[in-house]
């Protein structure tokens, strides 16, 4: 802020000496505050749109198999806690979830609304999809009807179908890692690890490292927060980076053993 005031003051001074300096400094401070308010307003708009769209689509996804079970409702309520929503956000999330359950819910329109609000930032779109995968697979499984809808959601966001496979693999990896920490990786785990990093088993070590670093950079929690990701979803962003790192370690260990 001080820098903007000084610059404004110097410009003012060039035109009107000391009085001009004072006027220029005041204008610089005013413009900076205006810019900050606009940036904060934009971030808040993105965050609000993120939460509402997430739960609206979640409601539609939970109904993909024709019925919303009590377990799925409890899952949605657990998401309220996980995302640390305040009372106002909870009310909006519940309204959005119920809207998504309606027969006339327009999934394509909701996804397009989110695309506009998020500025089509790839990391945001991937995080949105990750929330949906996590929501329907709390037990580590994704049913066929849910998988089909996840693919539809990915396409609506302009993401490749492989993103769904990647996130499902990440989810399986998380469950396997918690259940069998310290155990040697199986062939399925290694296969899933390659899916998580989005590379084929034939990729070179350099290609593997490049893919890993790119994903870690794109999904860094601080970077996503700066772009408008709600602080309440930071935990999920951190979880994603842990799984990316774990997948990389699984592949490196497998390659080391086979060398």
Tab-separated table of C-alpha atoms in Angstrom:
chain	number	residue	atom	x	y	z
A	1	UNK	CA	0.000	0.000	0.000
A	2	UNK	CA	2.851	2.392	0.886
A	3	UNK	CA	4.390	1.774	-2.547
A	4	UNK	CA	1.158	2.773	-4.304
A	5	UNK	CA	0.872	5.927	-2.180
A	6	UNK	CA	4.463	6.938	-2.942
A	7	UNK	CA	4.069	6.314	-6.673
A	8	UNK	CA	0.824	8.304	-6.720
A	9	UNK	CA	2.496	11.061	-4.749
A	10	UNK	CA	5.491	11.263	-7.066
A	11	UNK	CA	3.247	11.468	-10.110
A	12	UNK	CA	1.255	14.220	-8.392
A	13	UNK	CA	4.445	16.039	-7.427
A	14	UNK	CA	5.612	16.044	-11.047
A	15	UNK	CA	2.503	18.019	-11.980
A	16	UNK	CA	1.837	20.087	-8.890
A	17	UNK	CA	4.819	20.026	-6.537
A	18	UNK	CA	3.941	19.375	-2.854
A	19	UNK	CA	0.144	19.923	-3.143
A	20	UNK	CA	0.185	17.619	-6.128
A	21	UNK	CA	2.137	15.070	-4.100
A	22	UNK	CA	-0.580	15.013	-1.416
A	23	UNK	CA	-3.366	14.696	-3.968
A	24	UNK	CA	-1.500	12.002	-5.908
A	25	UNK	CA	-0.807	10.021	-2.718
A	26	UNK	CA	-4.485	10.171	-1.745
A	27	UNK	CA	-5.562	8.990	-5.185
A	28	UNK	CA	-2.999	6.166	-5.067
A	29	UNK	CA	-4.326	4.982	-1.691
A	30	UNK	CA	-7.931	5.195	-2.921
A	31	UNK	CA	-7.224	3.180	-6.086
A	32	UNK	CA	-5.310	0.535	-4.137
A	33	UNK	CA	-8.172	0.095	-1.656
A	34	UNK	CA	-10.638	-0.094	-4.543
A	35	UNK	CA	-8.544	-2.790	-6.213
A	36	UNK	CA	-8.269	-4.758	-2.959
A	37	UNK	CA	-12.043	-4.629	-2.430
A	38	UNK	CA	-12.641	-5.838	-5.956
A	39	UNK	CA	-10.154	-8.694	-5.578
A	40	UNK	CA	-11.645	-9.718	-2.234
A	41	UNK	CA	-15.139	-9.530	-3.714
A	42	UNK	CA	-14.080	-11.695	-6.640
A	43	UNK	CA	-12.504	-14.300	-4.349
A	44	UNK	CA	-15.621	-14.392	-2.171
A	45	UNK	CA	-17.792	-14.799	-5.260
A	46	UNK	CA	-15.647	-17.697	-6.488
A	47	UNK	CA	-15.744	-19.349	-3.052
A	48	UNK	CA	-19.509	-18.994	-2.718
A	49	UNK	CA	-20.057	-20.336	-6.225
A	50	UNK	CA	-17.666	-23.198	-5.570
A	51	UNK	CA	-19.521	-24.388	-2.474
A	52	UNK	CA	-23.011	-24.060	-3.964
A	53	UNK	CA	-22.114	-25.763	-7.241
A	54	UNK	CA	-20.221	-28.526	-5.426
A	55	UNK	CA	-23.244	-29.480	-3.346
A	56	UNK	CA	-25.794	-29.044	-6.131
A	57	UNK	CA	-23.860	-31.443	-8.367
A	58	UNK	CA	-23.273	-33.727	-5.381
A	59	UNK	CA	-27.033	-33.985	-4.892
A	60	UNK	CA	-27.493	-34.980	-8.528
A	61	UNK	CA	-24.613	-37.450	-8.344
A	62	UNK	CA	-25.983	-39.156	-5.244
A	63	UNK	CA	-29.213	-39.694	-7.146
A	64	UNK	CA	-27.412	-41.181	-10.161
A	65	UNK	CA	-28.422	-44.725	-9.202
A	66	UNK	CA	-32.066	-43.663	-8.817
A	67	UNK	CA	-32.143	-43.411	-5.034
A	68	UNK	CA	-30.514	-41.291	-2.363
A	69	UNK	CA	-29.757	-43.430	0.663
A	70	UNK	CA	-29.470	-42.343	4.273
A	71	UNK	CA	-25.733	-43.079	4.024
A	72	UNK	CA	-25.389	-40.592	1.175
A	73	UNK	CA	-27.233	-37.923	3.140
A	74	UNK	CA	-24.939	-38.554	6.100
A	75	UNK	CA	-21.987	-38.312	3.716
A	76	UNK	CA	-23.155	-34.885	2.541
A	77	UNK	CA	-23.578	-33.776	6.157
A	78	UNK	CA	-20.077	-35.085	6.919
A	79	UNK	CA	-18.815	-32.866	4.092
A	80	UNK	CA	-20.308	-29.864	5.912
A	81	UNK	CA	-18.084	-30.723	8.860
A	82	UNK	CA	-15.037	-31.580	6.778
A	83	UNK	CA	-15.228	-28.275	4.922
A	84	UNK	CA	-15.844	-26.418	8.208
A	85	UNK	CA	-18.840	-24.556	6.801
A	86	UNK	CA	-20.404	-21.873	8.957
A	87	UNK	CA	-24.175	-21.803	9.532
A	88	UNK	CA	-24.858	-19.582	6.537
A	89	UNK	CA	-22.713	-21.767	4.267
A	90	UNK	CA	-24.393	-24.917	5.594
A	91	UNK	CA	-27.823	-23.510	4.791
A	92	UNK	CA	-26.731	-22.643	1.250
A	93	UNK	CA	-25.068	-26.038	0.807
A	94	UNK	CA	-28.213	-27.885	1.944
A	95	UNK	CA	-30.382	-25.817	-0.392
A	96	UNK	CA	-27.984	-26.518	-3.253
A	97	UNK	CA	-27.866	-30.261	-2.458
A	98	UNK	CA	-31.668	-30.474	-2.467
A	99	UNK	CA	-31.783	-28.504	-5.716
A	100	UNK	CA	-29.449	-31.047	-7.285
A	101	UNK	CA	-31.798	-33.883	-6.311
A	102	UNK	CA	-34.716	-32.380	-8.242
A	103	UNK	CA	-35.789	-34.207	-11.456
A	104	UNK	CA	-35.486	-31.014	-13.496
A	105	UNK	CA	-31.984	-30.171	-12.258
A	106	UNK	CA	-29.903	-28.931	-15.181
A	107	UNK	CA	-26.452	-30.424	-14.648
A	108	UNK	CA	-24.940	-28.847	-17.756
A	109	UNK	CA	-26.138	-25.374	-16.759
A	110	UNK	CA	-24.720	-25.784	-13.231
A	111	UNK	CA	-21.355	-26.911	-14.552
A	112	UNK	CA	-21.282	-24.000	-16.983
A	113	UNK	CA	-22.086	-21.611	-14.115
A	114	UNK	CA	-19.151	-23.002	-12.169
A	115	UNK	CA	-16.881	-22.761	-15.204
A	116	UNK	CA	-17.655	-19.064	-15.496
A	117	UNK	CA	-17.210	-18.393	-11.767
A	118	UNK	CA	-13.912	-20.280	-11.539
A	119	UNK	CA	-12.378	-18.723	-14.604
A	120	UNK	CA	-11.886	-22.267	-15.935
A	121	UNK	CA	-8.752	-22.702	-13.832
A	122	UNK	CA	-7.636	-26.347	-14.332
A	123	UNK	CA	-6.681	-26.931	-10.684
A	124	UNK	CA	-10.104	-25.644	-9.554
A	125	UNK	CA	-11.914	-27.891	-12.002
A	126	UNK	CA	-9.891	-30.891	-10.851
A	127	UNK	CA	-10.593	-30.059	-7.207
A	128	UNK	CA	-14.316	-29.818	-7.993
A	129	UNK	CA	-14.206	-33.268	-9.572
A	130	UNK	CA	-12.157	-34.626	-6.665
A	131	UNK	CA	-14.827	-33.552	-4.194
A	132	UNK	CA	-17.464	-35.412	-6.210
A	133	UNK	CA	-15.395	-38.602	-6.374
A	134	UNK	CA	-14.689	-38.437	-2.640
A	135	UNK	CA	-18.356	-37.859	-1.896
A	136	UNK	CA	-19.654	-40.969	-3.652
A	137	UNK	CA	-16.777	-43.227	-2.664
A	138	UNK	CA	-16.371	-42.807	1.064
A	139	UNK	CA	-16.049	-46.608	1.237
A	140	UNK	CA	-13.336	-46.666	-1.433
A	141	UNK	CA	-15.696	-47.801	-4.205
A	142	UNK	CA	-17.454	-46.075	-7.082
A	143	UNK	CA	-20.533	-47.778	-8.535
A	144	UNK	CA	-20.985	-47.996	-12.342
A	145	UNK	CA	-23.869	-45.475	-12.509
A	146	UNK	CA	-21.865	-43.034	-10.397
A	147	UNK	CA	-18.787	-43.551	-12.562
A	148	UNK	CA	-20.792	-42.754	-15.693
A	149	UNK	CA	-22.063	-39.539	-14.162
A	150	UNK	CA	-18.585	-38.598	-12.975
A	151	UNK	CA	-17.410	-38.975	-16.570
A	152	UNK	CA	-20.279	-36.734	-17.680
A	153	UNK	CA	-19.290	-34.144	-15.067
A	154	UNK	CA	-15.659	-34.282	-16.185
A	155	UNK	CA	-16.660	-33.731	-19.804
A	156	UNK	CA	-18.918	-30.857	-18.785
A	157	UNK	CA	-15.925	-29.240	-17.104
A	158	UNK	CA	-13.789	-29.783	-20.180
A	159	UNK	CA	-11.661	-32.405	-18.432
A	160	UNK	CA	-10.649	-35.731	-20.028
A	161	UNK	CA	-12.219	-38.959	-18.844
A	162	UNK	CA	-8.763	-39.985	-17.614
A	163	UNK	CA	-9.198	-37.420	-14.813
A	164	UNK	CA	-11.958	-39.583	-13.335
A	165	UNK	CA	-9.738	-42.662	-13.535
A	166	UNK	CA	-6.914	-40.665	-11.960
A	167	UNK	CA	-9.043	-39.514	-9.013
A	168	UNK	CA	-10.571	-42.947	-8.475
A	169	UNK	CA	-7.066	-44.405	-8.455
A	170	UNK	CA	-6.016	-41.728	-5.978
A	171	UNK	CA	-8.932	-42.629	-3.745
A	172	UNK	CA	-8.095	-46.333	-3.848
A	173	UNK	CA	-4.506	-45.464	-3.059
A	174	UNK	CA	-5.550	-43.453	-0.024
A	175	UNK	CA	-7.655	-46.316	1.354
A	176	UNK	CA	-4.982	-48.909	0.640
A	177	UNK	CA	-2.294	-46.729	2.179
A	178	UNK	CA	-4.298	-46.295	5.381
A	179	UNK	CA	-5.181	-49.987	5.576
A	180	UNK	CA	-1.780	-51.439	4.767
A	181	UNK	CA	0.860	-48.876	5.627
A	182	UNK	CA	4.339	-50.330	5.330
A	183	UNK	CA	3.245	-53.270	3.143
A	184	UNK	CA	4.864	-53.871	-0.281
A	185	UNK	CA	2.916	-52.327	-3.156
A	186	UNK	CA	0.859	-54.696	-5.281
A	187	UNK	CA	0.644	-54.634	-9.072
A	188	UNK	CA	-2.746	-52.895	-8.810
A	189	UNK	CA	-1.307	-50.215	-6.521
A	190	UNK	CA	1.553	-49.564	-8.922
A	191	UNK	CA	-0.898	-49.364	-11.835
A	192	UNK	CA	-3.029	-46.888	-9.879
A	193	UNK	CA	0.067	-44.842	-9.025
A	194	UNK	CA	0.773	-44.328	-12.731
A	195	UNK	CA	-2.853	-43.244	-13.225
A	196	UNK	CA	-2.541	-40.738	-10.388
A	197	UNK	CA	0.463	-39.116	-12.057
A	198	UNK	CA	-1.138	-39.379	-15.495
A	199	UNK	CA	1.785	-41.172	-17.121
A	200	UNK	CA	2.211	-44.601	-18.681
A	201	UNK	CA	4.456	-47.307	-17.178
A	202	UNK	CA	6.773	-46.804	-20.169
A	203	UNK	CA	7.489	-43.179	-19.193
A	204	UNK	CA	11.132	-42.389	-18.501
A	205	UNK	CA	12.331	-41.361	-15.053
A	206	UNK	CA	12.661	-37.776	-16.294
A	207	UNK	CA	9.100	-37.787	-17.673
A	208	UNK	CA	7.863	-39.238	-14.401
A	209	UNK	CA	9.608	-36.556	-12.351
A	210	UNK	CA	8.325	-33.808	-14.664
A	211	UNK	CA	4.722	-35.037	-14.323
A	212	UNK	CA	5.098	-35.252	-10.535
A	213	UNK	CA	6.502	-31.739	-10.176
A	214	UNK	CA	3.829	-30.297	-12.477
A	215	UNK	CA	1.011	-31.862	-10.453
A	216	UNK	CA	2.533	-30.749	-7.137
A	217	UNK	CA	2.888	-27.197	-8.439
A	218	UNK	CA	-0.649	-27.043	-9.838
A	219	UNK	CA	-2.196	-28.420	-6.655
A	220	UNK	CA	-0.207	-26.576	-4.010
A	221	UNK	CA	-2.758	-25.537	-1.317
A	222	UNK	CA	-1.331	-22.017	-0.947
A	223	UNK	CA	-1.490	-21.425	-4.694
A	224	UNK	CA	-5.101	-22.646	-4.854
A	225	UNK	CA	-6.046	-20.477	-1.865
A	226	UNK	CA	-4.611	-17.448	-3.634
A	227	UNK	CA	-6.840	-18.198	-6.603
A	228	UNK	CA	-9.972	-18.349	-4.470
A	229	UNK	CA	-10.246	-21.911	-3.145
A	230	UNK	CA	-12.207	-21.755	0.135
A	231	UNK	CA	-9.973	-22.197	3.174
A	232	UNK	CA	-12.431	-24.867	4.319
A	233	UNK	CA	-11.320	-27.047	1.388
A	234	UNK	CA	-7.611	-26.704	2.099
A	235	UNK	CA	-7.553	-30.102	3.797
A	236	UNK	CA	-8.719	-31.780	0.593
A	237	UNK	CA	-6.064	-29.919	-1.404
A	238	UNK	CA	-3.427	-31.118	1.051
A	239	UNK	CA	-4.806	-34.643	0.801
A	240	UNK	CA	-4.451	-34.508	-2.979
A	241	UNK	CA	-0.792	-33.464	-2.791
A	242	UNK	CA	-0.099	-36.263	-0.284
A	243	UNK	CA	-1.566	-38.842	-2.656
A	244	UNK	CA	0.417	-37.437	-5.593
A	245	UNK	CA	3.582	-37.697	-3.499
A	246	UNK	CA	2.674	-41.213	-2.340
A	247	UNK	CA	2.061	-42.359	-5.930
A	248	UNK	CA	5.457	-41.018	-6.952
A	249	UNK	CA	7.120	-42.880	-4.080
A	250	UNK	CA	5.317	-46.122	-4.991
A	251	UNK	CA	6.564	-45.939	-8.579
A	252	UNK	CA	10.126	-45.011	-7.596
A	253	UNK	CA	10.276	-47.929	-5.141
A	254	UNK	CA	8.866	-50.351	-7.744
A	255	UNK	CA	11.395	-49.195	-10.342
A	256	UNK	CA	14.223	-49.465	-7.853
A	257	UNK	CA	13.314	-53.068	-7.078
A	258	UNK	CA	13.030	-54.048	-10.736
A	259	UNK	CA	16.286	-52.372	-11.744
